[in-house]
Short mmCIF file of C-alpha atoms and ligand atoms in Angstrom, two decimals:
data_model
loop_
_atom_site.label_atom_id
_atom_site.label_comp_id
_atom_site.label_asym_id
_atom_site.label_seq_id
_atom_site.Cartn_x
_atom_site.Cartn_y
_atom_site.Cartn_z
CA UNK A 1 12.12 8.96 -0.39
CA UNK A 2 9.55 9.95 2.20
CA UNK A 3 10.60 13.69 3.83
CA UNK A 4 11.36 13.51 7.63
CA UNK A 5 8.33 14.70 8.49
CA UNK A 6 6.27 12.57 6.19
CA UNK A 7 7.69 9.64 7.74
CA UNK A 8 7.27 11.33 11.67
CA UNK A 9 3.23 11.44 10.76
CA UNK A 10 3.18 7.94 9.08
CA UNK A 11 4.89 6.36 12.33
CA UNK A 12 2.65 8.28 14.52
CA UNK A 13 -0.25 6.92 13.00
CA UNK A 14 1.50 3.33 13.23
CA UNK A 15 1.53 4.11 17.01
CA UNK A 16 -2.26 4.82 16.75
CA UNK A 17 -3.21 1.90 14.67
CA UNK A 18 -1.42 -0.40 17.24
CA UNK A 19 -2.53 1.25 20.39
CA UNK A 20 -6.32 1.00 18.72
CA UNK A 21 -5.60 -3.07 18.33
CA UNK A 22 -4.61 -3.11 21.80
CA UNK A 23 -7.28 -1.70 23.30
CA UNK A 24 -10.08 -2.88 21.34
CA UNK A 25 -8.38 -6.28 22.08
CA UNK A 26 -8.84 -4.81 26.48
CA UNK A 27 -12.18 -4.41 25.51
CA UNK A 28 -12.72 -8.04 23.69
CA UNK A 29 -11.38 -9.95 26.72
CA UNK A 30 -13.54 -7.39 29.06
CA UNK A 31 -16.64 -8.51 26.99
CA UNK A 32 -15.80 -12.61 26.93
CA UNK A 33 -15.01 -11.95 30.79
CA UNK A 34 -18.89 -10.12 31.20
CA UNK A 35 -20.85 -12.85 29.28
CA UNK A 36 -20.86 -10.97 25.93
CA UNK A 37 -19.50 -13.33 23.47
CA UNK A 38 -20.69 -11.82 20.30
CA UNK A 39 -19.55 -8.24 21.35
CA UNK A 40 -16.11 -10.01 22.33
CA UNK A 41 -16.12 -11.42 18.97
CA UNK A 42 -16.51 -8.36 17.34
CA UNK A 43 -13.95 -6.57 19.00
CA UNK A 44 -11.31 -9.47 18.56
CA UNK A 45 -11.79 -8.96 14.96
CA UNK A 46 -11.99 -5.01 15.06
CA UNK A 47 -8.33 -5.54 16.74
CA UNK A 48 -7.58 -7.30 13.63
CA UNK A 49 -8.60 -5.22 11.34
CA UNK A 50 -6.43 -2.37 13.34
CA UNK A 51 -3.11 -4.36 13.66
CA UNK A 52 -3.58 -4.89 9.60
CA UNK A 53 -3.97 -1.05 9.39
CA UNK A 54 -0.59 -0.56 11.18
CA UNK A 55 1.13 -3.48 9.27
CA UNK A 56 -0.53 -1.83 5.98
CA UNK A 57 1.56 1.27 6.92
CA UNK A 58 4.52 -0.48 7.85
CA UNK A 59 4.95 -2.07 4.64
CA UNK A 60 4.53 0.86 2.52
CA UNK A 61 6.92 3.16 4.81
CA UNK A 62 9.38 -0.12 3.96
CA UNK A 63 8.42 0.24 0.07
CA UNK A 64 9.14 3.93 0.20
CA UNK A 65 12.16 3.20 1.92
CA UNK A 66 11.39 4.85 5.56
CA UNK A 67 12.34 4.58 8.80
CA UNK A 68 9.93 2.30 10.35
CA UNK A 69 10.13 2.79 14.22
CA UNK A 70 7.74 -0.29 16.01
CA UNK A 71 6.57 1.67 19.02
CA UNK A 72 5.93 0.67 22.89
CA UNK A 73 2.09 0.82 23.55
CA UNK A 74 0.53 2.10 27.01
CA UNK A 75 -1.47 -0.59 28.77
CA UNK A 76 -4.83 -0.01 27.46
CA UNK A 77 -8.19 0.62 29.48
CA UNK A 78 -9.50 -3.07 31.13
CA UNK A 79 -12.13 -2.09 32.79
CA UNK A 80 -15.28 -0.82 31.88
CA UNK A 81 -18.51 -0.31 34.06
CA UNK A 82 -21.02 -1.83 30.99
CA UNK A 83 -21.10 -2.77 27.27
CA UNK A 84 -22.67 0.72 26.66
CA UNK A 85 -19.36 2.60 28.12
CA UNK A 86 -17.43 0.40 25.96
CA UNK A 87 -18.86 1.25 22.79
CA UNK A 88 -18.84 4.88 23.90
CA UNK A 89 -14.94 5.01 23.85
CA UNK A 90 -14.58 2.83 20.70
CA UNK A 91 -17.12 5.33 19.12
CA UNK A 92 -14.71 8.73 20.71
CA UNK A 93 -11.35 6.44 19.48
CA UNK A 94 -12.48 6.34 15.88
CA UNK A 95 -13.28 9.74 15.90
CA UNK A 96 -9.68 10.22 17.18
CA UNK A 97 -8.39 8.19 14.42
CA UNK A 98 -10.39 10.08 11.69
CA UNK A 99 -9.03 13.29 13.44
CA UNK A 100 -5.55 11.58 13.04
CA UNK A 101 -5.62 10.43 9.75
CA UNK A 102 -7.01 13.87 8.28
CA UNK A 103 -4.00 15.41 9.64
CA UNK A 104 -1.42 13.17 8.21
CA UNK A 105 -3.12 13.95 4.76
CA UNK A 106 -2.51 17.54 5.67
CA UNK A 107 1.15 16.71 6.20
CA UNK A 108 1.47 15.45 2.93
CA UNK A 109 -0.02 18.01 0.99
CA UNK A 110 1.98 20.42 2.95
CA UNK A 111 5.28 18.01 1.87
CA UNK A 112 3.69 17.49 -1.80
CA UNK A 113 4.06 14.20 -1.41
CA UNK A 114 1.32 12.82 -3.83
CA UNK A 115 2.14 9.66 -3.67
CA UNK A 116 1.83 8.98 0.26
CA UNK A 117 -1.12 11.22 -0.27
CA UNK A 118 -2.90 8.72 -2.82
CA UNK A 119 -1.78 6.09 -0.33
CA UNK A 120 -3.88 7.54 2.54
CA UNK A 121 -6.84 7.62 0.20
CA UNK A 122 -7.75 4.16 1.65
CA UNK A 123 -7.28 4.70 5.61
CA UNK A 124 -10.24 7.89 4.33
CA UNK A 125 -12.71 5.57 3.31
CA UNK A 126 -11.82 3.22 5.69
CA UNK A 127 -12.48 5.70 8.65
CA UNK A 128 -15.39 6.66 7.31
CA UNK A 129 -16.89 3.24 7.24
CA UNK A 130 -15.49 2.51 10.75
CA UNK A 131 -17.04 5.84 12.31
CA UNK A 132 -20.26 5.46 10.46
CA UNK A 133 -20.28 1.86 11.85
CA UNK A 134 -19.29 2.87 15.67
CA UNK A 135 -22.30 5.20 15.09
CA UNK A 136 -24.42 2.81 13.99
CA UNK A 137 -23.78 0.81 16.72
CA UNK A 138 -24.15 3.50 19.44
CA UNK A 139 -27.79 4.62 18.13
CA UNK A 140 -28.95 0.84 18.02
CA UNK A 141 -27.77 1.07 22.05
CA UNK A 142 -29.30 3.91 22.49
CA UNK A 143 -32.83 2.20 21.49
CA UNK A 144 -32.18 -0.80 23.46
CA UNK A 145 -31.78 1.08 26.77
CA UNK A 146 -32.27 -1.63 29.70
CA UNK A 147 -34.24 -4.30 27.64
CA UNK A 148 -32.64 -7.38 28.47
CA UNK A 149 -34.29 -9.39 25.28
CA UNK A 150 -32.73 -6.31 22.86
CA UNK A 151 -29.23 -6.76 24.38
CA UNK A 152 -29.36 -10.63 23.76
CA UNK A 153 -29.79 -10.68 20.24
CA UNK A 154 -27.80 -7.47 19.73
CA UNK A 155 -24.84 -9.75 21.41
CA UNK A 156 -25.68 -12.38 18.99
CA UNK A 157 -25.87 -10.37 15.52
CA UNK A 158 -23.07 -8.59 16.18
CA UNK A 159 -20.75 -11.40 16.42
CA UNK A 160 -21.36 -11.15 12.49
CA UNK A 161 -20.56 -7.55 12.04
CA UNK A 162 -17.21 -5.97 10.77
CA UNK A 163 -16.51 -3.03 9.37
CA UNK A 164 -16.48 -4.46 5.33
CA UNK A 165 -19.82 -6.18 5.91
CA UNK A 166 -21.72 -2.81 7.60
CA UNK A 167 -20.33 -1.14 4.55
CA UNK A 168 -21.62 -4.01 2.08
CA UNK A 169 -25.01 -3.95 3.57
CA UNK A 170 -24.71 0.18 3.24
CA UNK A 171 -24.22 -0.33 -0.59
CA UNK A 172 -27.20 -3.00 -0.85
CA UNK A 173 -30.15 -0.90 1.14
FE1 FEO B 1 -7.54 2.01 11.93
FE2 FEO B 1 -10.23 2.28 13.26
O1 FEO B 1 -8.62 3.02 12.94
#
């Protein structure tokens, strides 16, 4: 049995998965709309990758025998004034999610609930590989600045960039 307030955190955080799927998915079709197929690509699949962290949630709160409570999502963000701003609040939203997540580890040390605890070990390393990532990502824009040749093939390589493969590539330099 998860404690009431155990199960308030986890479907908070099932709130902020899915509101992070929906607006990196804003930002994908912002991107496709702008030219920027490979960054829309990306961010399709980063929505992904969210909605799988909320359904990843879901399922255990079922497992544990909680109250699962599918939210209602504000209407993300759609407009953005360049790719740069757009990476800029992905990079801030992660951070928000890593805030997030460290608190509802707090909650369940406070509860002693080990076992949600151990649980949560995974959305850890996951935000850390998603924040390092974001970072990555905002330092490589950062160099590119206004050259037009730069942006092109950072559009193309990182159609091929998710979160598992930046951290793959981590473990093999
Ligand atoms: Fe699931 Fe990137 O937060």
């Amino acid at each position: 049995m998860l404690s009431p307030k155990v199960e308030t955190a986890l479907n908070q955080q099932i709130k902020m998965e899915g509101s992070s799927s929906n607006f990196y998915l804003s930002m994908a079709v912002w991107a496709e709309q702008n030219g920027y197929a490979g960054v829309s690509e990306f961010l399709y699949k980063h929505s992904d990758e969210e909605r799988f962290h909320m359904l990843k949630l879901i399922k255990y709160m079922n497992e544990r025998d909680g109250n699962v409570v599918i939210p209602s999502f504000e209407q993300p963000k759609s407009d953005f004034s360049r790719v740069t701003e757009l990476f800029e609040e992905l990079y801030s939203h992660e951070t928000a999610v890593t805030r997030s997540i460290g608190e509802l580890v707090g909650v369940c040390l406070d509860e002693k609930d080990f076992t949600t605890h151990n649980f949560l070990q995974w959305y850890v390393s996951e935000q850390l590989e998603e924040e390092a990532l974001a970072k990555t990502i905002m330092d490589k824009i950062k160099l590119m600045g206004d050259d037009q040749s730069a942006w092109y093939h950072f559009d193309r390589d990182i159609a091929n960039l998710t979160v598992t493969s930046a951290a793959d590539s981590a473990q093999t330099n």
